[in-house]
Amino acid sequence: MLNDDSDGISIRERLQTESSGGVFANKDLVRSDTIIDEDRIVGRNDQLGRVVDNLKPVLQNEGLPDMLLSGPSGTGKSLIIHAVCKQIVELCESQGKTFGVLSINCEGPKTADRAVYRLVKAAANDLDVDPGVPQTGVSTDQKLERLYELMRAYYDGVIFILDEIDMLEGPYQEAEYNSLIYQLSRARKLADFGGPISLTTITNYADFMKNLNSRAQSSYNPDDIFFDDYDATQLRHILKYRRDAFKSGSLSEDVIPLVAAFGSQTHGDARKAIDLLRWAGELAERRGADTVTEDDVREAQEKYTENRKLRHISGTSTQKKLSIYAVAATAHYATDHPEWIPAGPAFKTYQFIAETMDVDQYSRETFVNHVTEQSTYGVLDFERRGKGRGRGVHMYFSLSEDPETIMETIREDSRFADLAHEDATITAVVRERLKNFRTDN
Ligand SMILES: Nc1ncnc2c1ncn2[C@@H]1O[C@H](COP(=O)(O)OP(=O)(O)OP(=O)(O)O)[C@@H](O)[C@H]1O
């Protein structure tokens, strides 16, 4: 049944009609989840060189080091490790050996047990065999044993890649990444596996190692490889290598430099820059044009980046939402709505709200990590600054969105909805804590 606005065209006809205009030749090249060919990787020579040097020994059947790839979002960490692993797999194959790349994203599994299960599944999929253990009803040790069994039976060398390792927090006081790292870093000793093994973790936090407990720290000594932000020139190069995503002549000259300039303003994230270029192309197509213009880029930037920040907040974990909420509430309920919110009082607000909601309270360090991580998504800025003569240096946050809008976005999550009725109590707590902070020496 067609509605009055449909011009009598069915859904099928719409789907089958070529859109007029059409600026894309190969749109996949400007999708940030597309795995690109090696010849489109631009720069990152240092990081690439180190990952290559670290993984090369597998070709001689020699031991591999563990690695930690850290740096802000969209700076090529996953790209580099997977590009190198792909070559290693192929080179091993040509030597008649099988190299296993067992990669999982730690945002999903929540516990070390489930993460181990996902590794078993990753191996089983790769090998096209049965996982051989159920997800529930058996211990983590039994799952690990199955993982090692698959390794012994099929692989000559293995790399475990744990992406977004910091997200594996779990429901307990002590974050679950500790036990996963501890267990996997001991695989060399416990798996009875003849080949080399590398445990490679990926995180946005430069100082992630400091969060690990002493057990995990003592068994995991990775080569720490840092990926810094891209500047506008680097982003321009990255985008130029994807120019053929568009039909020849369909990109105005200024488009790539402008996308790169916007991208470098928001923490040099290549993923965002690639998305922005695609959105600009989509807007051009929507208006039936055959050329993407500077105006399309500006419109795309306006339309998508603002609500992307809020969308990001909606999709983050409960603890991170709680941390962001505490910062926004401290700004919103303060009498003077300060632009820069001191971390100390914001942490007190966090503790109070956590208590009100009856959820776990994390340490101040974890709280600060959760908040500062948001800067990579453009939600806020942070810096250390003095409180005044001789009164110490403190961490401050500055939100880039209206605090009330942030709070409303978080309250759309039913677990936070009741906070709307806590206006008066949170206001009292915030004002008291800010007053103490400002008068304390
Ligand atoms: N040096 C580069 N050359 C070409 N493309 C790049 C480069 N760096 C990043 N990209 C592209 O940017 C996007 C994001 O990169 P990647 O997934 O590797 O980032 P990341 O650092 O792992 O981010 P996150 O921490 O958010 O997972 C991908 O589409 C990738 O192809």
Short mmCIF file of C-alpha atoms and ligand atoms in Angstrom, two decimals:
data_model
loop_
_atom_site.label_atom_id
_atom_site.label_comp_id
_atom_site.label_asym_id
_atom_site.label_seq_id
_atom_site.Cartn_x
_atom_site.Cartn_y
_atom_site.Cartn_z
CA MET A 1 0.00 0.00 0.00
CA LEU A 2 1.54 3.31 -1.06
CA ASN A 3 0.95 6.47 0.89
CA ASP A 4 -0.07 9.81 -0.57
CA ASP A 5 3.51 11.06 -0.88
CA SER A 6 4.85 8.08 -2.75
CA ASP A 7 4.24 9.40 -6.30
CA GLY A 8 2.86 5.95 -7.11
CA ILE A 9 6.36 4.41 -7.03
CA SER A 10 6.72 1.13 -5.15
CA ILE A 11 9.53 0.40 -2.71
CA ARG A 12 10.96 -2.14 -5.14
CA GLU A 13 10.97 0.41 -7.96
CA ARG A 14 12.70 2.91 -5.73
CA LEU A 15 15.32 0.36 -4.78
CA GLN A 16 15.91 -0.55 -8.40
CA THR A 17 16.08 3.01 -9.71
CA GLU A 18 19.61 4.29 -10.18
CA SER A 19 19.90 7.45 -8.11
CA SER A 20 20.25 10.45 -10.36
CA GLY A 21 23.60 12.16 -10.27
CA GLY A 22 25.77 9.59 -8.56
CA VAL A 23 29.20 10.61 -7.40
CA PHE A 24 30.57 7.30 -6.14
CA ALA A 25 32.56 4.86 -8.21
CA ASN A 26 33.47 2.54 -5.30
CA LYS A 27 31.76 3.66 -2.11
CA ASP A 28 33.35 0.90 -0.03
CA LEU A 29 36.62 2.81 -0.13
CA VAL A 30 35.08 5.54 2.01
CA ARG A 31 33.49 3.22 4.51
CA SER A 32 35.67 3.16 7.58
CA ASP A 33 34.97 -0.53 8.25
CA THR A 34 36.32 -1.62 4.86
CA ILE A 35 39.59 -3.50 5.11
CA ILE A 36 41.83 -1.65 2.71
CA ASP A 37 44.74 -2.97 0.68
CA GLU A 38 48.23 -2.39 1.94
CA ASP A 39 49.02 0.11 -0.82
CA ARG A 40 46.41 2.49 0.58
CA ILE A 41 48.08 2.70 3.99
CA VAL A 42 49.69 6.10 4.29
CA GLY A 43 52.48 6.93 6.71
CA ARG A 44 52.71 5.14 10.06
CA ASN A 45 56.11 3.85 8.99
CA ASP A 46 57.50 3.72 12.53
CA GLN A 47 54.60 1.78 13.96
CA LEU A 48 54.42 -0.48 10.91
CA GLY A 49 58.16 -1.15 11.16
CA ARG A 50 57.92 -2.13 14.80
CA VAL A 51 54.96 -4.44 14.30
CA VAL A 52 56.75 -6.07 11.34
CA ASP A 53 59.97 -6.53 13.35
CA ASN A 54 58.01 -8.01 16.24
CA LEU A 55 56.09 -10.52 14.15
CA LYS A 56 58.82 -11.45 11.70
CA PRO A 57 60.42 -14.11 13.97
CA VAL A 58 57.39 -16.34 13.44
CA LEU A 59 58.66 -17.00 9.92
CA GLN A 60 61.75 -18.57 11.49
CA ASN A 61 59.62 -20.28 14.12
CA GLU A 62 61.19 -18.08 16.79
CA GLY A 63 59.41 -16.56 19.80
CA LEU A 64 57.21 -13.47 19.48
CA PRO A 65 56.95 -10.56 21.90
CA ASP A 66 53.64 -9.34 23.30
CA MET A 67 52.48 -5.92 22.10
CA LEU A 68 50.30 -3.09 23.33
CA LEU A 69 49.04 -0.73 20.63
CA SER A 70 47.72 2.45 22.18
CA GLY A 71 46.52 5.82 20.97
CA PRO A 72 43.34 7.76 20.21
CA SER A 73 40.51 6.43 18.05
CA GLY A 74 40.97 6.11 14.33
CA THR A 75 44.74 6.36 14.31
CA GLY A 76 45.39 3.11 12.46
CA LYS A 77 46.03 0.63 15.30
CA SER A 78 43.70 -2.08 13.99
CA LEU A 79 44.63 -1.33 10.40
CA ILE A 80 48.35 -1.83 10.98
CA ILE A 81 48.16 -4.98 13.07
CA HIS A 82 45.72 -6.68 10.69
CA ALA A 83 47.64 -5.62 7.59
CA VAL A 84 50.85 -7.14 8.98
CA CYS A 85 49.07 -10.29 10.20
CA LYS A 86 47.52 -10.80 6.76
CA GLN A 87 50.99 -10.87 5.18
CA ILE A 88 52.32 -13.18 7.89
CA VAL A 89 49.46 -15.61 7.30
CA GLU A 90 50.22 -15.64 3.57
CA LEU A 91 53.98 -16.02 4.04
CA CYS A 92 53.45 -18.82 6.55
CA GLU A 93 51.12 -20.53 4.09
CA SER A 94 53.81 -20.41 1.44
CA GLN A 95 56.10 -22.19 3.92
CA GLY A 96 53.39 -24.79 4.53
CA LYS A 97 52.63 -23.41 8.02
CA THR A 98 49.42 -22.09 9.56
CA PHE A 99 49.49 -18.85 11.53
CA GLY A 100 46.37 -18.21 13.60
CA VAL A 101 45.13 -14.64 14.01
CA LEU A 102 42.62 -14.88 16.82
CA SER A 103 41.09 -11.46 17.14
CA ILE A 104 38.17 -10.29 19.28
CA ASN A 105 36.70 -6.95 20.26
CA CYS A 106 36.41 -6.75 24.04
CA GLU A 107 33.52 -4.31 24.05
CA GLY A 108 30.98 -7.12 23.68
CA PRO A 109 31.91 -10.03 25.97
CA LYS A 110 31.76 -8.31 29.41
CA THR A 111 33.64 -11.09 31.23
CA ALA A 112 36.96 -12.87 30.75
CA ASP A 113 35.06 -16.16 30.48
CA ARG A 114 33.02 -14.94 27.51
CA ALA A 115 36.08 -13.38 25.93
CA VAL A 116 37.83 -16.76 26.08
CA TYR A 117 34.76 -18.35 24.50
CA ARG A 118 34.91 -15.79 21.68
CA LEU A 119 38.53 -16.70 21.09
CA VAL A 120 37.52 -20.36 20.82
CA LYS A 121 34.84 -19.34 18.32
CA ALA A 122 37.31 -17.20 16.39
CA ALA A 123 39.64 -20.19 16.06
CA ALA A 124 36.78 -22.55 15.19
CA ASN A 125 35.52 -20.18 12.47
CA ASP A 126 38.98 -19.71 11.08
CA LEU A 127 39.56 -23.45 10.96
CA ASP A 128 36.01 -24.35 9.98
CA VAL A 129 35.67 -26.81 12.87
CA ASP A 130 33.24 -27.14 15.73
CA PRO A 131 33.93 -24.89 18.76
CA GLY A 132 33.77 -28.06 20.82
CA VAL A 133 32.67 -26.33 24.05
CA PRO A 134 29.38 -24.69 24.98
CA GLN A 135 29.27 -21.03 25.95
CA THR A 136 27.79 -21.77 29.35
CA GLY A 137 27.93 -24.67 31.77
CA VAL A 138 31.69 -25.27 31.58
CA SER A 139 34.50 -23.47 33.38
CA THR A 140 36.80 -20.86 31.86
CA ASP A 141 39.65 -23.36 32.27
CA GLN A 142 37.80 -25.88 30.13
CA LYS A 143 37.29 -23.25 27.43
CA LEU A 144 40.95 -22.30 27.61
CA GLU A 145 41.90 -25.95 27.33
CA ARG A 146 39.77 -26.27 24.18
CA LEU A 147 41.47 -23.15 22.78
CA TYR A 148 44.88 -24.67 23.43
CA GLU A 149 43.74 -27.96 21.96
CA LEU A 150 42.74 -26.25 18.71
CA MET A 151 46.07 -24.41 18.69
CA ARG A 152 48.04 -27.63 19.17
CA ALA A 153 46.07 -29.44 16.49
CA TYR A 154 46.06 -26.83 13.75
CA TYR A 155 48.41 -23.87 14.22
CA ASP A 156 52.15 -23.37 14.01
CA GLY A 157 52.02 -19.91 15.59
CA VAL A 158 49.29 -17.72 17.06
CA ILE A 159 48.59 -14.08 17.79
CA PHE A 160 45.76 -13.16 20.14
CA ILE A 161 44.48 -9.66 19.33
CA LEU A 162 42.32 -8.13 22.06
CA ASP A 163 40.88 -4.91 20.63
CA GLU A 164 39.43 -2.30 23.02
CA ILE A 165 40.81 -4.31 25.92
CA ASP A 166 39.92 -1.53 28.40
CA MET A 167 36.23 -2.16 27.69
CA LEU A 168 36.41 -5.58 29.34
CA GLU A 169 35.55 -4.20 32.73
CA GLY A 170 32.94 -6.68 33.87
CA PRO A 171 30.61 -6.56 36.81
CA TYR A 172 33.16 -6.89 39.60
CA GLN A 173 35.34 -4.43 41.48
CA GLU A 174 38.42 -5.67 39.71
CA ALA A 175 38.26 -5.25 35.94
CA GLU A 176 38.01 -8.46 33.94
CA TYR A 177 40.81 -7.52 31.56
CA ASN A 178 43.21 -8.35 34.40
CA SER A 179 42.32 -12.02 34.49
CA LEU A 180 42.09 -12.35 30.69
CA ILE A 181 45.54 -10.82 30.22
CA TYR A 182 46.96 -12.88 33.06
CA GLN A 183 45.59 -16.14 31.69
CA LEU A 184 46.52 -15.58 28.05
CA SER A 185 49.98 -14.26 28.80
CA ARG A 186 50.68 -17.57 30.52
CA ALA A 187 49.62 -19.58 27.47
CA ARG A 188 53.28 -19.97 26.47
CA LYS A 189 53.83 -21.94 29.65
CA LEU A 190 50.49 -23.67 29.99
CA ALA A 191 49.24 -24.43 26.48
CA ASP A 192 51.89 -27.03 25.71
CA PHE A 193 52.02 -25.42 22.29
CA GLY A 194 55.21 -25.75 20.30
CA GLY A 195 54.94 -22.56 18.23
CA PRO A 196 55.34 -18.86 19.01
CA ILE A 197 52.51 -16.88 20.64
CA SER A 198 51.95 -13.12 20.89
CA LEU A 199 49.36 -11.47 23.10
CA THR A 200 48.55 -8.11 21.52
CA THR A 201 46.16 -5.68 23.15
CA ILE A 202 44.72 -2.49 21.66
CA THR A 203 43.45 0.46 23.67
CA ASN A 204 42.79 4.19 23.49
CA TYR A 205 44.55 4.77 26.81
CA ALA A 206 48.22 5.67 26.63
CA ASP A 207 48.74 4.58 30.24
CA PHE A 208 46.56 1.47 30.20
CA MET A 209 49.30 -0.65 31.79
CA LYS A 210 48.97 1.37 34.99
CA ASN A 211 45.41 0.10 35.38
CA LEU A 212 46.50 -3.53 35.48
CA ASN A 213 46.77 -5.32 38.79
CA SER A 214 50.17 -6.60 39.86
CA ARG A 215 49.51 -10.19 38.72
CA ALA A 216 48.63 -9.12 35.19
CA GLN A 217 51.48 -6.62 35.11
CA SER A 218 54.08 -9.14 36.11
CA SER A 219 53.06 -11.67 33.48
CA TYR A 220 52.48 -9.20 30.62
CA ASN A 221 55.40 -7.08 29.43
CA PRO A 222 54.39 -5.87 25.99
CA ASP A 223 56.27 -3.75 23.50
CA ASP A 224 54.28 -0.52 23.84
CA ILE A 225 53.65 1.07 20.44
CA PHE A 226 51.96 4.46 20.46
CA PHE A 227 49.80 5.85 17.63
CA ASP A 228 49.42 9.61 17.83
CA ASP A 229 46.75 11.84 16.24
CA TYR A 230 46.93 12.59 12.54
CA ASP A 231 47.39 16.20 11.52
CA ALA A 232 45.57 17.77 8.57
CA THR A 233 48.39 16.97 6.12
CA GLN A 234 48.41 13.28 7.06
CA LEU A 235 44.62 13.07 6.83
CA ARG A 236 44.78 14.74 3.41
CA HIS A 237 47.16 12.02 2.21
CA ILE A 238 44.99 9.26 3.64
CA LEU A 239 41.93 10.66 1.87
CA LYS A 240 43.78 11.23 -1.41
CA TYR A 241 44.57 7.53 -1.54
CA ARG A 242 40.83 6.87 -1.53
CA ARG A 243 39.96 9.42 -4.17
CA ASP A 244 38.96 6.64 -6.54
CA ALA A 245 35.96 5.99 -4.29
CA PHE A 246 34.51 8.80 -6.42
CA LYS A 247 33.90 9.05 -10.13
CA SER A 248 36.53 11.02 -11.92
CA GLY A 249 35.85 14.76 -11.74
CA SER A 250 33.12 14.43 -9.11
CA LEU A 251 35.13 15.87 -6.19
CA SER A 252 35.64 19.63 -6.14
CA GLU A 253 39.23 20.53 -5.48
CA ASP A 254 38.65 21.92 -2.00
CA VAL A 255 36.72 18.94 -0.68
CA ILE A 256 39.58 16.75 0.55
CA PRO A 257 41.55 19.61 2.19
CA LEU A 258 38.39 20.78 3.95
CA VAL A 259 37.48 17.28 5.21
CA ALA A 260 41.07 16.89 6.43
CA ALA A 261 40.92 20.26 8.19
CA PHE A 262 37.69 19.34 9.98
CA GLY A 263 39.13 15.93 10.82
CA SER A 264 42.27 17.34 12.38
CA GLN A 265 40.20 19.70 14.53
CA THR A 266 38.50 16.72 16.15
CA HIS A 267 41.58 14.86 17.32
CA GLY A 268 42.92 13.64 14.00
CA ASP A 269 40.69 10.60 13.74
CA ALA A 270 41.00 9.05 10.24
CA ARG A 271 37.76 7.12 10.73
CA LYS A 272 35.82 10.34 11.22
CA ALA A 273 37.49 12.00 8.25
CA ILE A 274 36.64 9.04 6.00
CA ASP A 275 33.04 9.02 7.24
CA LEU A 276 32.76 12.77 6.68
CA LEU A 277 33.94 12.42 3.09
CA ARG A 278 31.33 9.70 2.47
CA TRP A 279 28.55 11.72 4.09
CA ALA A 280 29.42 14.73 1.92
CA GLY A 281 29.17 12.46 -1.13
CA GLU A 282 25.83 11.11 0.05
CA LEU A 283 24.47 14.61 0.53
CA ALA A 284 25.59 15.54 -2.99
CA GLU A 285 23.84 12.45 -4.37
CA ARG A 286 20.72 13.22 -2.41
CA ARG A 287 20.44 16.59 -4.06
CA GLY A 288 20.94 14.92 -7.43
CA ALA A 289 24.32 16.53 -8.08
CA ASP A 290 27.24 14.93 -9.86
CA THR A 291 29.88 16.91 -7.95
CA VAL A 292 30.65 16.99 -4.23
CA THR A 293 31.27 20.57 -3.10
CA GLU A 294 32.67 22.37 -0.10
CA ASP A 295 29.09 23.15 0.97
CA ASP A 296 28.29 19.44 1.10
CA VAL A 297 31.25 18.97 3.45
CA ARG A 298 30.14 21.82 5.70
CA GLU A 299 26.58 20.52 5.79
CA ALA A 300 27.76 16.98 6.53
CA GLN A 301 30.01 18.24 9.29
CA GLU A 302 27.14 20.18 10.88
CA LYS A 303 24.54 17.49 10.46
CA TYR A 304 26.45 14.48 11.66
CA THR A 305 29.19 15.47 14.03
CA GLU A 306 27.05 17.10 16.68
CA ASN A 307 24.59 14.30 17.19
CA ARG A 308 27.34 11.73 16.72
CA LYS A 309 28.77 12.83 20.04
CA LEU A 310 25.44 12.22 21.70
CA ARG A 311 25.01 8.96 19.82
CA HIS A 312 28.42 7.91 21.08
CA ILE A 313 27.39 8.68 24.67
CA SER A 314 24.18 6.64 24.25
CA GLY A 315 26.18 3.63 23.11
CA THR A 316 28.80 3.64 25.85
CA SER A 317 28.94 1.47 29.00
CA THR A 318 26.99 2.22 32.19
CA GLN A 319 30.10 3.23 34.13
CA LYS A 320 31.20 5.61 31.39
CA LYS A 321 27.72 7.14 31.16
CA LEU A 322 27.75 7.58 34.90
CA SER A 323 31.13 9.33 34.78
CA ILE A 324 30.02 11.68 31.98
CA TYR A 325 26.74 12.32 33.79
CA ALA A 326 28.61 13.35 36.93
CA VAL A 327 30.70 15.88 35.00
CA ALA A 328 27.64 17.28 33.20
CA ALA A 329 25.67 17.46 36.47
CA THR A 330 28.53 19.28 38.20
CA ALA A 331 28.52 21.89 35.41
CA HIS A 332 24.74 22.12 35.22
CA TYR A 333 23.88 22.37 38.90
CA ALA A 334 26.72 24.71 39.90
CA THR A 335 25.52 28.22 40.65
CA ASP A 336 27.94 29.76 38.15
CA HIS A 337 27.84 26.98 35.46
CA PRO A 338 31.64 26.93 35.12
CA GLU A 339 33.14 26.19 31.72
CA TRP A 340 35.98 24.22 33.31
CA ILE A 341 34.82 21.62 35.82
CA PRO A 342 37.37 20.42 38.40
CA ALA A 343 37.79 16.63 38.50
CA GLY A 344 37.73 16.44 42.33
CA PRO A 345 34.17 17.71 42.86
CA ALA A 346 33.01 15.90 39.70
CA PHE A 347 34.34 12.64 41.20
CA LYS A 348 32.43 13.33 44.44
CA THR A 349 29.28 13.86 42.35
CA TYR A 350 30.05 10.55 40.62
CA GLN A 351 30.32 8.75 43.97
CA PHE A 352 27.07 10.27 45.17
CA ILE A 353 25.17 9.33 42.01
CA ALA A 354 26.65 5.80 42.03
CA GLU A 355 25.40 5.40 45.58
CA THR A 356 21.96 6.76 44.66
CA MET A 357 21.74 4.29 41.77
CA ASP A 358 23.19 1.49 43.86
CA VAL A 359 25.88 0.60 41.33
CA ASP A 360 29.60 -0.12 41.79
CA GLN A 361 31.90 2.79 42.50
CA TYR A 362 35.22 2.78 40.71
CA SER A 363 38.41 4.52 41.76
CA ARG A 364 39.10 8.15 40.97
CA GLU A 365 41.70 7.05 38.43
CA THR A 366 39.18 4.94 36.51
CA PHE A 367 36.65 7.77 36.69
CA VAL A 368 39.19 10.21 35.23
CA ASN A 369 40.11 7.68 32.51
CA HIS A 370 36.47 7.22 31.58
CA VAL A 371 35.97 10.95 31.32
CA THR A 372 39.16 11.85 29.46
CA GLU A 373 38.49 9.07 26.96
CA GLN A 374 35.51 11.12 25.80
CA SER A 375 37.85 13.71 24.36
CA THR A 376 38.67 11.33 21.52
CA TYR A 377 34.98 11.46 20.58
CA GLY A 378 34.86 15.26 20.82
CA VAL A 379 32.50 15.17 23.82
CA LEU A 380 34.86 17.19 26.00
CA ASP A 381 38.31 18.60 26.53
CA PHE A 382 40.52 18.20 29.56
CA GLU A 383 43.62 19.83 30.92
CA ARG A 384 45.63 20.25 34.06
CA ARG A 385 45.70 23.78 35.33
CA GLY A 386 46.61 25.69 38.47
CA LYS A 387 43.97 26.64 40.99
CA GLY A 388 45.72 29.84 41.86
CA ARG A 389 49.03 30.83 43.39
CA GLY A 390 50.55 27.96 45.35
CA ARG A 391 47.32 25.97 45.39
CA GLY A 392 48.34 23.05 43.24
CA VAL A 393 47.57 21.78 39.79
CA HIS A 394 44.27 20.02 39.16
CA MET A 395 42.57 18.19 36.32
CA TYR A 396 39.66 20.07 34.73
CA PHE A 397 37.06 19.04 32.12
CA SER A 398 35.22 21.24 29.64
CA LEU A 399 32.16 19.84 27.85
CA SER A 400 31.65 20.61 24.18
CA GLU A 401 27.89 19.96 24.38
CA ASP A 402 25.26 21.57 26.57
CA PRO A 403 25.46 19.73 29.95
CA GLU A 404 21.69 19.47 30.18
CA THR A 405 21.46 17.88 26.72
CA ILE A 406 24.10 15.35 27.77
CA MET A 407 22.19 14.54 30.96
CA GLU A 408 18.94 14.14 29.02
CA THR A 409 20.64 11.84 26.54
CA ILE A 410 21.97 9.63 29.33
CA ARG A 411 18.61 9.58 31.11
CA GLU A 412 17.08 8.01 28.00
CA ASP A 413 18.78 4.87 29.33
CA SER A 414 16.18 3.49 31.76
CA ARG A 415 18.81 2.83 34.44
CA PHE A 416 19.43 6.57 34.65
CA ALA A 417 15.83 7.75 34.19
CA ASP A 418 15.17 8.21 37.92
CA LEU A 419 17.97 10.74 38.24
CA ALA A 420 15.52 13.28 36.82
CA HIS A 421 13.86 13.27 40.28
CA GLU A 422 17.13 13.85 42.12
CA ASP A 423 17.57 17.47 41.01
CA ALA A 424 17.48 18.92 44.50
CA THR A 425 19.83 16.42 46.17
CA ILE A 426 22.39 16.47 43.38
CA THR A 427 22.31 20.27 43.30
CA ALA A 428 23.04 20.38 47.04
CA VAL A 429 25.91 17.90 46.71
CA VAL A 430 27.45 19.70 43.73
CA ARG A 431 27.30 23.13 45.32
CA GLU A 432 28.71 21.91 48.62
CA ARG A 433 31.62 20.06 46.93
CA LEU A 434 32.45 22.98 44.66
CA LYS A 435 32.42 25.36 47.60
CA ASN A 436 34.80 23.11 49.54
CA PHE A 437 37.07 22.75 46.53
CA ARG A 438 37.26 26.48 45.99
CA THR A 439 37.95 27.29 49.62
CA ASP A 440 40.38 24.41 50.27
CA ASN A 441 44.04 25.20 50.06
N1 LIG B 1 47.54 5.46 8.00
C1 LIG B 1 46.36 5.18 7.44
N2 LIG B 1 46.27 5.02 6.10
C2 LIG B 1 45.07 4.74 5.53
N3 LIG B 1 43.93 4.59 6.20
C3 LIG B 1 43.97 4.73 7.55
C4 LIG B 1 45.18 5.02 8.23
N4 LIG B 1 44.95 5.10 9.56
C5 LIG B 1 43.65 4.84 9.72
N5 LIG B 1 43.05 4.61 8.52
C6 LIG B 1 41.63 4.27 8.33
O1 LIG B 1 40.88 4.89 9.37
C7 LIG B 1 39.91 3.99 9.90
C8 LIG B 1 40.18 3.77 11.38
O2 LIG B 1 41.42 3.09 11.54
P1 LIG B 1 41.63 1.95 12.64
O3 LIG B 1 40.38 1.13 12.75
O4 LIG B 1 42.88 1.25 12.36
O5 LIG B 1 41.75 2.87 13.92
P2 LIG B 1 42.04 2.46 15.42
O6 LIG B 1 43.23 3.25 15.83
O7 LIG B 1 42.12 0.98 15.55
O8 LIG B 1 40.76 3.06 16.12
P3 LIG B 1 39.92 2.58 17.43
O9 LIG B 1 40.82 2.83 18.60
O10 LIG B 1 38.75 3.50 17.43
O11 LIG B 1 39.56 1.16 17.20
C9 LIG B 1 39.99 2.73 9.07
O12 LIG B 1 39.03 2.82 8.04
C10 LIG B 1 41.39 2.77 8.48
O13 LIG B 1 41.40 2.11 7.22
#
